[in-house]
């Protein structure tokens, strides 16, 4: 049964009459392009269901991503008139863990950082024993960080498809060209290591929770938002959870961002196969995007491969029209133009910085854009988790100070700490400090290394600003050493008390590179406190173990900790845009070879090829599953869907750089742009000063 109707225009709009079958209890598959009203529809449905007499605890709203689930939970809480005893929206991982923990008390979920550390340890053991020789890879390749990610992806494919060692051996024997020997050797050891510690990884969590999902909850209606981002294991979990109640799944296969795990459109075929009398609805008619953006999305959607022509896709009213994109001959000019346009739109349109977003394909590009825009006085923040805490300077200084509590000081470690935000001595102040220490009897005859390694032994009797700062750190260190055992949160709090928090907060108020660095430091410390609090709750085994975990963590932990409340331009990758919209969305540096990135994923260990083989999309697990263009198109399409008013596309064109092929697909032609210096404060001030110096008194009021 299939219907199309105009989607609701806001969360308060009544549901259209065509949705009566769903309100009467029938399962539904709702397809809609970005910002066609899927989330608004879910909020309307929750309101209608509660009005009809259902308790909030009987309506389960699920989202594949934690951050989006958190936002949706708050939106539902605001729009509801009933009191809820449970979260109004949950991530699929959160719900699965709750179900599994009720059946297996004490089970723990392994974070991505801990999982990475565990796998790296198993590989190190294999290298030491010589097992890796059978993998056909040299030691240098095995040690690469990219190899860690490939191992984790391969394990996820094997676990979600419930492939054990014997089945994998059979696949390897049938397809000798496939190289699964690393997984054959490591998977049993990896699973055993988790079982011994009563732990599960994210892939095991969904698979194991699926066994207990049916009847585990007393839900009467299960609603799923952004169902396209569910893996096939996630789809099976949802089907089991909603086995005896109504299921309503909303999504858009054109924006799926987990292609290697068969998330692209997988939920559509599975629902059709396993749920009878399914009402299929296509949201059409209402678009938040300007007509030009809608036209671009319609052209792009035609290029995205699908098993059928989905009726929810946007329709173009002017497919023959030709648009433009901006081209520059270098990155400096492109960034100058981007900064100038963002500032101009803020002044002329009155949009806040937080209503603007800059999207890039890679994290490396985001880091570079963050630095370049900050240098042009644009306040920015990178969305989501940054780096592992050990790789963030402010957090690293706290961790390094903690090392002094439990081990002998190393000269290089002390040098870093003296210049860190905890002690806060500049290079000149450090030189002055060492001259002062050299005059003291207790350091007589010590060279620089010996002085550094003995500097924290006891407080120093000398009256100077530098020694005073050092003595504060020595006192804190002594207090921590005298305490037997303390929690990670208390430990971090005691160390961070050394830092001049007021000075950092003052620096963070600006919009310069210094302010950006101060904001990064404060964000890192908030993440460190959140990690310490989480460690105390989950592990509760002290600060020493917390330090060991953080130094082992090569990848950042997923966290919902608040990382700043200032109004800042958002920098994000396309996959982070679920549920977000912006008045202004800029996509700079759209270069061929970067976006689309057509290099095969998971090619070394063959995770994507194996997944395609197991799901019937390929007849040979040793071959790459398909071109990566489809996933790149989906990411680009998803980005376009986050625009409310203004879209800016730009690229560089030179002998070494060529604009992305996306521009040809969209029918866009290049247009050289000149930077409007009126909206660059430094250039404007310089010009006004020159005019005033030349005798033009009209420049004085503007300059003032």
XYZ file of C-alpha atoms in Angstrom:
704
model
C 0.000 0.000 0.000
C 1.695 3.196 -1.136
C 0.780 6.845 -0.698
C 2.303 10.252 -1.325
C 1.353 13.410 0.470
C 2.560 16.886 1.304
C 4.699 16.630 4.403
C 3.990 18.635 7.556
C 5.584 22.050 7.665
C 6.408 22.089 11.349
C 6.279 19.968 14.458
C 2.956 21.612 15.374
C 1.195 20.900 12.093
C -1.566 18.283 12.224
C -0.977 15.037 10.385
C -2.630 14.827 6.962
C -5.645 12.594 6.470
C -3.676 10.176 4.270
C -1.760 9.045 7.364
C -4.888 7.618 8.984
C -3.840 4.002 8.298
C -0.688 4.507 10.332
C -2.589 6.049 13.241
C -4.887 3.050 13.196
C -1.945 0.758 13.932
C -0.444 -0.283 10.579
C 3.326 -0.515 10.030
C 4.777 2.234 7.858
C 7.848 2.930 5.774
C 8.224 6.691 5.311
C 10.716 7.930 2.723
C 11.689 11.574 2.419
C 14.612 13.600 1.133
C 16.577 15.875 3.526
C 14.341 18.348 5.320
C 11.155 17.031 3.761
C 9.643 16.709 7.241
C 10.605 13.238 8.529
C 11.606 14.372 12.021
C 8.636 16.752 12.207
C 6.433 13.831 11.258
C 7.859 11.761 14.118
C 7.221 14.585 16.593
C 3.658 14.933 15.305
C 3.106 11.192 15.610
C 4.401 11.115 19.182
C 2.030 13.952 20.069
C -0.935 12.180 18.425
C -0.108 8.856 20.069
C 0.173 10.431 23.518
C -3.074 12.321 22.944
C -4.777 9.046 22.036
C -3.884 7.656 25.466
C -0.457 6.041 25.146
C 2.076 6.627 27.888
C 5.459 8.071 26.781
C 7.131 4.860 27.976
C 5.079 2.911 25.411
C 6.388 4.951 22.463
C 9.992 4.145 21.537
C 11.802 6.680 19.339
C 15.162 5.403 18.052
C 17.970 7.022 16.076
C 21.179 5.324 14.828
C 23.430 8.197 15.997
C 23.930 9.298 19.604
C 24.224 13.044 18.984
C 21.108 13.158 16.797
C 19.197 11.011 19.313
C 20.129 13.469 22.066
C 18.809 16.431 20.032
C 15.607 14.574 19.157
C 15.066 13.631 22.813
C 15.145 17.298 23.825
C 12.788 18.322 21.012
C 10.242 15.671 22.006
C 10.455 16.686 25.659
C 9.664 20.314 24.772
C 6.696 19.453 22.545
C 5.117 16.887 24.909
C 2.582 17.666 27.613
C 3.174 14.407 29.501
C 5.867 13.457 31.998
C 8.220 10.712 30.846
C 10.103 8.359 33.181
C 12.407 7.149 30.384
C 14.363 9.008 27.681
C 11.990 10.073 24.910
C 14.499 9.207 22.196
C 17.345 6.710 22.324
C 20.262 5.732 20.176
C 20.080 2.139 19.030
C 23.291 1.391 20.947
C 21.888 2.805 24.193
C 18.698 0.767 23.927
C 20.527 -2.423 22.939
C 22.906 -2.052 25.897
C 20.006 -1.596 28.317
C 18.319 -4.741 27.003
C 21.530 -6.773 27.089
C 22.462 -5.579 30.577
C 19.064 -6.644 31.920
C 19.795 -10.180 30.681
C 23.533 -10.239 31.440
C 24.125 -8.066 34.527
C 27.606 -6.604 34.756
C 28.331 -6.682 31.028
C 30.391 -3.708 29.829
C 30.504 -1.969 26.458
C 33.989 -1.446 25.022
C 34.601 2.055 23.686
C 36.193 2.595 20.288
C 39.439 3.682 21.941
C 39.550 0.584 24.174
C 38.684 -1.665 21.246
C 41.496 -0.139 19.201
C 43.927 -0.648 22.073
C 42.856 -4.276 22.504
C 43.278 -5.109 18.823
C 46.641 -3.338 18.709
C 47.789 -5.454 21.654
C 46.745 -8.670 19.909
C 48.628 -7.635 16.781
C 51.724 -6.820 18.837
C 51.581 -10.321 20.329
C 51.233 -11.789 16.820
C 54.263 -9.807 15.635
C 56.308 -11.065 18.582
C 55.337 -14.683 17.927
C 55.870 -14.454 14.160
C 52.222 -15.263 13.335
C 51.973 -12.247 11.032
C 54.220 -13.898 8.445
C 51.245 -15.925 7.214
C 49.248 -12.743 6.624
C 51.288 -11.777 3.565
C 52.012 -8.326 5.042
C 55.247 -6.814 6.298
C 55.650 -5.479 9.844
C 55.615 -1.847 8.665
C 52.193 -2.282 7.033
C 50.766 -4.023 10.079
C 51.888 -1.138 12.322
C 50.056 1.559 10.306
C 47.070 3.285 11.945
C 45.012 2.669 8.797
C 45.577 -1.054 9.277
C 44.031 -0.769 12.770
C 40.870 0.704 11.228
C 40.715 -2.057 8.600
C 40.976 -4.755 11.264
C 38.189 -3.165 13.260
C 35.936 -2.887 10.188
C 36.612 -6.517 9.243
C 35.759 -7.692 12.767
C 32.528 -5.663 12.598
C 31.528 -7.384 9.337
C 32.301 -10.860 10.720
C 30.492 -10.307 14.019
C 27.397 -8.625 12.558
C 27.039 -11.430 10.013
C 27.801 -14.030 12.726
C 30.740 -15.527 10.842
C 32.914 -17.653 13.136
C 36.411 -18.961 12.516
C 35.288 -22.223 10.852
C 32.997 -20.405 8.405
C 35.733 -17.909 7.601
C 38.190 -20.761 7.005
C 35.720 -22.303 4.554
C 35.418 -18.991 2.684
C 39.202 -18.673 2.572
C 39.568 -22.200 1.160
C 36.914 -21.582 -1.489
C 38.459 -18.254 -2.494
C 42.262 -18.557 -2.153
C 42.838 -15.041 -3.525
C 41.022 -13.545 -0.538
C 43.354 -12.658 2.329
C 41.447 -13.301 5.564
C 44.267 -15.018 7.435
C 44.707 -12.068 9.822
C 41.061 -12.346 10.879
C 41.275 -16.134 11.101
C 44.155 -15.807 13.564
C 42.918 -12.814 15.568
C 39.108 -13.123 15.729
C 38.922 -16.060 18.197
C 41.530 -14.455 20.454
C 39.722 -11.118 20.267
C 36.344 -12.655 21.167
C 37.902 -14.643 24.027
C 39.562 -11.507 25.430
C 36.204 -9.727 25.505
C 34.422 -12.686 27.095
C 37.012 -13.023 29.870
C 36.382 -9.413 30.891
C 32.599 -9.659 30.440
C 32.758 -7.064 27.662
C 31.107 -6.589 24.278
C 32.100 -4.363 21.378
C 29.484 -2.289 19.479
C 28.971 -4.977 16.818
C 28.551 -7.773 19.369
C 26.192 -5.566 21.357
C 23.604 -5.292 18.565
C 23.834 -8.980 17.627
C 23.558 -10.223 21.221
C 20.805 -7.778 22.164
C 18.762 -8.933 19.158
C 18.345 -12.351 20.816
C 16.610 -10.723 23.789
C 14.871 -7.839 21.997
C 11.591 -9.626 21.346
C 9.464 -9.193 24.449
C 12.234 -7.376 26.306
C 10.281 -4.137 26.239
C 6.606 -3.314 26.564
C 6.589 -0.855 23.672
C 3.399 -0.441 21.677
C 4.895 1.737 18.931
C 8.505 1.858 17.690
C 9.529 4.865 15.575
C 12.905 5.030 13.843
C 14.402 8.219 12.414
C 17.189 8.180 9.783
C 16.734 4.439 9.351
C 19.066 4.517 6.333
C 22.033 4.613 8.742
C 21.130 1.304 10.367
C 23.404 -1.615 9.553
C 21.677 -4.854 8.577
C 22.285 -6.107 12.130
C 20.617 -2.938 13.386
C 17.633 -3.505 11.099
C 17.244 -7.038 12.476
C 17.384 -5.690 16.041
C 14.609 -3.178 15.274
C 12.470 -5.862 13.643
C 12.805 -8.114 16.686
C 12.118 -5.240 19.082
C 8.926 -4.347 17.185
C 7.959 -7.970 16.612
C 4.582 -7.651 18.354
C 3.934 -3.928 18.045
C 3.645 -1.209 15.418
C 6.786 -0.134 13.549
C 7.213 3.190 11.727
C 10.585 3.700 10.017
C 11.551 7.010 8.422
C 14.596 7.464 6.233
C 16.204 8.314 2.937
C 18.439 5.719 1.217
C 20.001 8.528 -0.809
C 21.737 9.905 2.311
C 23.047 6.629 3.791
C 26.638 7.029 5.000
C 27.500 3.453 6.030
C 27.798 1.893 2.595
C 30.329 -0.819 3.435
C 27.935 -2.216 6.055
C 25.071 -2.350 3.530
C 23.212 0.500 5.181
C 22.361 2.078 1.813
C 18.767 1.050 1.247
C 19.076 -2.146 3.272
C 16.313 -1.160 5.658
C 13.885 -0.715 2.746
C 14.252 -4.237 1.362
C 14.308 -5.845 4.821
C 11.120 -4.097 5.924
C 9.332 -5.037 2.733
C 10.448 -8.615 3.116
C 9.598 -9.120 6.788
C 6.659 -6.824 7.550
C 3.387 -7.591 5.785
C 0.705 -4.987 5.079
C 3.316 -2.262 5.111
C 2.093 1.259 4.339
C 4.680 2.996 2.146
C 4.597 6.766 2.174
C 6.693 9.263 0.203
C 7.011 12.748 1.685
C 6.715 15.253 -1.157
C 5.756 18.833 -1.735
C 7.404 20.678 1.130
C 11.038 21.808 0.769
C 12.975 24.133 3.039
C 15.724 24.710 0.502
C 15.768 27.552 -2.021
C 14.643 26.560 -5.518
C 18.248 26.623 -6.806
C 19.415 24.166 -4.151
C 16.395 21.958 -4.749
C 17.306 21.850 -8.447
C 20.873 20.808 -7.621
C 19.625 18.066 -5.295
C 17.247 16.792 -7.974
C 20.064 16.574 -10.524
C 22.354 14.849 -8.056
C 19.703 12.356 -6.917
C 19.376 11.113 -10.497
C 23.027 9.988 -10.303
C 22.656 8.030 -7.054
C 22.144 4.319 -7.824
C 19.107 2.651 -6.305
C 17.084 -0.513 -6.765
C 14.032 1.501 -7.724
C 13.036 5.076 -8.595
C 12.063 6.356 -5.170
C 9.172 8.768 -5.384
C 10.393 10.845 -2.460
C 13.271 12.386 -4.389
C 13.120 16.145 -5.044
C 11.946 17.213 -8.475
C 13.655 19.969 -10.416
C 11.587 22.714 -11.981
C 14.451 24.010 -14.100
C 16.783 21.187 -15.083
C 18.068 23.144 -18.050
C 19.255 26.070 -15.934
C 23.008 26.458 -15.500
C 24.433 27.694 -12.213
C 27.905 28.789 -11.192
C 30.522 27.887 -8.637
C 33.472 29.997 -7.527
C 37.020 29.157 -8.614
C 40.333 30.458 -7.321
C 43.943 29.884 -8.234
C 45.128 29.254 -4.647
C 43.837 28.403 -1.179
C 44.637 31.822 0.262
C 42.302 33.583 -2.182
C 39.590 30.982 -1.618
C 39.769 31.346 2.168
C 39.844 35.153 1.903
C 36.650 35.027 -0.148
C 34.977 32.537 2.201
C 35.793 34.608 5.297
C 34.638 37.804 3.582
C 31.329 36.252 2.490
C 30.584 34.812 5.933
C 31.215 38.204 7.500
C 29.168 40.015 4.850
C 26.176 37.690 5.347
C 26.346 38.182 9.081
C 26.190 41.950 8.632
C 23.695 42.196 5.763
C 21.375 39.287 6.645
C 21.715 39.386 10.434
C 22.493 35.663 10.694
C 24.463 34.529 13.735
C 27.763 32.708 13.341
C 26.095 29.541 14.638
C 23.710 29.582 11.676
C 26.654 29.108 9.311
C 28.441 25.857 8.488
C 31.513 24.957 6.465
C 31.572 21.366 5.197
C 34.672 19.471 4.092
C 35.319 15.903 2.995
C 38.098 15.061 5.438
C 39.131 15.871 8.977
C 42.479 17.132 7.674
C 40.643 19.768 5.622
C 38.606 20.793 8.678
C 41.748 21.298 10.766
C 43.262 23.432 8.017
C 40.081 25.475 7.540
C 39.828 25.994 11.294
C 43.290 27.533 11.401
C 42.857 29.564 8.194
C 39.465 31.045 9.148
C 40.572 31.831 12.700
C 43.511 33.750 11.249
C 40.905 35.877 9.420
C 38.960 36.563 12.646
C 36.124 34.102 11.938
C 35.122 32.283 15.166
C 34.892 28.562 14.413
C 34.510 25.181 16.088
C 34.906 21.710 14.662
C 31.799 19.611 15.274
C 32.080 16.402 17.244
C 34.958 14.621 18.914
C 38.329 16.155 18.099
C 41.357 13.927 18.756
C 42.345 11.371 21.345
C 42.856 13.150 24.668
C 46.517 12.232 24.717
C 46.935 14.203 21.459
C 45.325 17.415 22.757
C 47.858 19.731 24.474
C 45.779 20.819 27.482
C 44.577 17.297 28.290
C 48.041 15.892 27.631
C 49.594 18.263 30.181
C 47.222 16.908 32.864
C 48.022 13.321 31.881
C 51.763 14.044 31.858
C 51.555 15.622 35.309
C 49.757 12.506 36.474
C 52.712 10.443 35.283
C 54.929 12.265 37.781
C 52.723 10.941 40.585
C 53.230 7.293 39.673
C 56.697 7.211 38.082
C 60.094 8.835 38.177
C 60.250 12.192 36.336
C 61.853 12.273 32.895
C 63.638 15.440 31.803
C 61.694 15.797 28.539
C 58.396 15.356 30.413
C 59.291 18.072 32.943
C 60.319 20.425 30.120
C 56.880 20.041 28.513
C 55.124 20.628 31.824
C 57.015 23.829 32.613
C 55.757 25.365 29.366
C 52.241 23.924 29.646
C 49.162 25.762 30.863
C 49.556 24.095 34.282
C 52.822 25.849 35.212
C 52.678 28.466 32.472
C 56.306 29.531 32.126
C 57.364 31.094 28.839
C 60.725 30.236 27.286
C 62.280 33.391 28.759
C 60.810 32.638 32.183
C 62.180 29.101 32.022
C 65.674 30.443 31.308
C 65.339 32.835 34.221
C 64.168 29.942 36.426
C 67.195 27.808 35.608
C 69.552 30.702 36.326
C 67.897 31.107 39.712
C 68.088 27.380 40.475
C 71.750 27.207 39.439
C 72.558 29.712 42.190
C 71.118 27.426 44.872
C 73.245 24.975 46.822
C 70.917 22.019 46.299
C 71.389 22.225 42.511
C 75.111 22.980 42.561
C 76.995 20.903 39.973
C 73.792 19.708 38.266
C 73.561 19.824 34.500
C 70.256 20.737 32.817
C 68.960 17.140 32.644
C 69.824 16.399 36.291
C 68.186 19.650 37.348
C 64.994 18.823 35.464
C 64.740 15.333 36.924
C 65.173 16.548 40.520
C 63.211 19.787 40.298
C 59.974 18.283 41.710
C 61.558 16.560 44.722
C 60.770 19.330 47.244
C 59.612 22.926 47.393
C 62.352 25.446 46.573
C 63.318 28.239 48.954
C 63.703 31.198 46.602
C 61.606 34.333 46.204
C 60.643 34.837 42.554
C 57.561 34.642 40.396
C 58.949 31.662 38.453
C 59.805 29.640 41.561
C 56.451 30.529 43.106
C 54.623 28.953 40.133
C 56.873 25.918 40.298
C 56.292 25.501 44.043
C 52.513 25.406 43.501
C 52.973 22.459 41.152
C 55.413 20.767 43.572
C 52.888 21.124 46.412
C 50.057 19.596 44.350
C 52.346 16.752 43.283
C 53.292 16.041 46.903
C 49.655 15.987 48.007
C 48.736 13.538 45.255
C 51.640 11.240 46.102
C 50.639 11.141 49.757
C 47.112 9.953 48.955
C 46.736 6.203 48.627
C 44.136 5.878 45.889
C 41.655 8.306 44.427
C 39.105 8.421 41.662
C 40.005 9.628 38.189
C 37.692 12.653 38.394
C 39.138 13.803 41.727
C 42.653 13.233 40.399
C 42.071 15.323 37.267
C 40.378 18.068 39.313
C 43.361 18.368 41.650
C 45.798 18.733 38.758
C 43.692 21.150 36.692
C 43.399 23.431 39.735
C 46.953 24.513 38.861
C 45.878 26.066 35.563
C 44.923 29.742 35.324
C 41.318 29.032 34.353
C 40.371 32.718 34.519
C 43.115 33.669 32.077
C 42.073 30.928 29.656
C 38.441 32.025 29.839
C 39.480 35.618 29.098
C 41.593 34.559 26.126
C 38.747 32.417 24.800
C 36.424 35.432 24.468
C 38.186 36.745 21.383
C 38.049 35.556 17.783
C 41.770 35.316 17.009
C 44.008 32.279 16.676
C 44.923 32.703 20.337
C 41.229 32.594 21.274
C 40.724 29.521 19.092
C 43.610 27.750 20.867
C 42.198 28.700 24.290
C 38.774 27.352 23.307
C 40.352 24.110 22.130
C 42.138 23.778 25.469
C 38.944 24.338 27.447
C 37.027 21.896 25.266
C 39.752 19.274 25.727
C 39.609 19.665 29.501
C 35.814 19.276 29.486
C 36.255 16.068 27.506
C 38.902 14.879 29.959
C 36.611 15.514 32.931
C 33.778 13.687 31.144
C 36.092 10.742 30.408
C 37.284 10.638 34.034
C 33.711 10.727 35.348
C 32.691 7.977 32.930
C 35.718 5.899 33.964
C 34.825 6.205 37.660
C 31.265 5.089 36.970
C 32.176 2.171 34.723
C 35.511 0.987 36.127
C 36.032 2.596 39.510
C 39.611 1.320 39.826
C 41.563 4.530 40.342
C 43.599 7.227 38.689
C 46.593 5.070 37.737
C 44.416 2.827 35.567
C 42.719 5.876 34.049
C 46.073 7.280 32.950
C 47.042 3.945 31.398
C 43.777 3.824 29.439
C 44.200 7.365 28.120
C 47.797 6.847 27.024
C 46.798 3.639 25.213
C 43.835 5.275 23.431
C 44.884 6.090 19.857
C 41.382 7.124 18.743
C 39.009 9.585 20.450
C 36.192 8.340 22.632
C 32.675 9.079 21.511
C 31.217 11.612 23.917
C 28.183 13.834 24.311
C 30.022 16.177 26.692
C 29.236 19.835 26.104
C 32.195 21.505 24.394
C 31.303 25.173 24.354
C 28.306 27.484 24.268
C 29.645 30.383 22.192
C 28.132 31.392 18.890
C 30.634 29.955 16.394
C 30.729 28.918 12.748
C 30.409 25.117 12.613
C 32.991 23.059 10.713
C 31.789 19.538 9.940
C 32.080 16.563 7.649
C 29.030 15.459 5.671
C 28.305 12.433 7.875
C 27.885 14.720 10.933
C 24.992 16.700 9.445
C 22.143 14.351 10.409
C 19.324 16.407 11.872
C 21.138 19.729 11.430
C 20.306 22.701 9.225
C 22.023 26.037 8.622
C 21.084 29.307 6.971
C 24.471 29.370 5.243
C 26.387 26.303 4.122
C 29.762 26.643 2.423
C 31.575 23.760 0.713
C 35.081 24.985 -0.195
C 38.022 23.029 -1.630
C 35.895 20.696 -3.711
C 38.809 19.168 -5.570
C 38.967 16.146 -7.834
C 40.597 13.273 -5.961
C 39.473 14.600 -2.567
C 35.714 14.749 -3.085
C 34.816 12.382 -4.608
C 37.471 10.142 -3.100
C 37.279 7.060 -5.317
C 40.075 5.059 -3.715
C 38.745 1.650 -2.572
C 37.953 1.376 1.154
C 38.955 -1.615 3.274
C 40.899 -3.034 0.353
C 43.835 -4.399 2.383
C 41.831 -6.865 4.489
C 38.747 -6.908 2.276
C 35.990 -5.943 4.711
C 33.827 -4.272 2.047
C 34.297 -7.121 -0.441
C 33.372 -9.688 2.208
C 30.290 -7.711 3.240
C 29.124 -7.504 -0.375
C 29.648 -11.266 -0.759
C 27.745 -12.121 2.434
C 24.789 -9.940 1.448
C 24.607 -11.324 -2.095
C 25.815 -8.173 -3.873
C 28.992 -9.892 -5.106
C 29.962 -13.416 -6.097
C 33.632 -13.079 -5.127
C 34.771 -11.895 -1.660
C 38.293 -11.227 -2.927
C 37.149 -8.442 -5.270
C 36.285 -4.857 -4.425
C 32.551 -4.561 -3.943
C 31.891 -1.627 -6.241
C 32.929 1.868 -7.127
C 33.021 4.315 -4.214
C 31.267 6.988 -6.289
C 27.798 6.070 -4.991
C 28.763 6.686 -1.357
C 30.523 9.942 -2.276
C 27.392 11.125 -4.082
C 25.276 10.328 -1.038
C 27.559 12.344 1.238
C 27.453 15.325 -1.127
C 23.673 15.042 -1.474
C 23.316 14.894 2.322
C 25.360 18.088 2.647
C 23.165 19.974 0.183
C 20.132 18.980 2.228
C 21.337 20.971 5.257
C 20.999 24.362 3.487
C 18.193 26.728 4.445
C 19.045 29.925 2.554
C 22.528 30.319 1.075
C 24.814 27.732 -0.548
C 28.422 28.512 -1.498
C 30.459 26.061 -3.588
C 34.080 26.739 -4.461
C 37.237 25.053 -5.703
C 40.737 25.767 -6.952
C 41.685 25.549 -10.604
C 45.353 25.466 -11.543
C 47.943 23.260 -13.169
C 47.968 21.016 -10.083
C 44.361 21.258 -8.900
C 41.114 20.601 -10.741
C 37.529 21.174 -9.528
C 35.490 18.129 -8.538
C 33.564 16.182 -11.159
C 30.463 16.933 -9.071
C 30.282 20.323 -10.768
C 29.934 18.713 -14.190
C 27.260 16.363 -12.863
C 25.324 19.338 -11.542
C 25.713 21.363 -14.730
C 27.624 24.137 -12.958
C 30.143 26.352 -14.714
C 33.168 28.033 -13.071
C 33.123 31.730 -12.230
C 36.229 33.554 -11.025
C 35.520 35.603 -7.889
C 37.212 38.647 -6.407
C 37.480 39.078 -2.648
C 35.300 41.881 -1.289
C 37.754 43.635 1.008
C 35.003 45.756 2.563
C 34.238 42.813 4.825
C 37.791 42.083 5.921
C 38.315 44.178 9.099
C 42.095 44.409 8.773
C 42.000 45.499 5.150
C 39.138 47.890 5.816
C 40.960 49.565 8.712
C 44.122 49.845 6.607
C 42.250 51.461 3.710
C 40.398 53.903 5.984
C 43.634 54.931 7.679
C 45.235 55.548 4.300
C 42.256 57.666 3.206
C 42.341 59.653 6.448
C 46.089 60.225 6.112
C 45.487 61.497 2.577
C 43.075 64.133 3.904
C 39.693 62.409 3.453
C 37.920 63.332 6.704
C 34.859 61.208 5.776
C 36.858 58.093 6.705
C 37.158 59.181 10.343
C 33.630 58.241 11.572
C 33.849 54.779 10.004
C 37.328 54.265 11.403
C 36.167 55.335 14.869
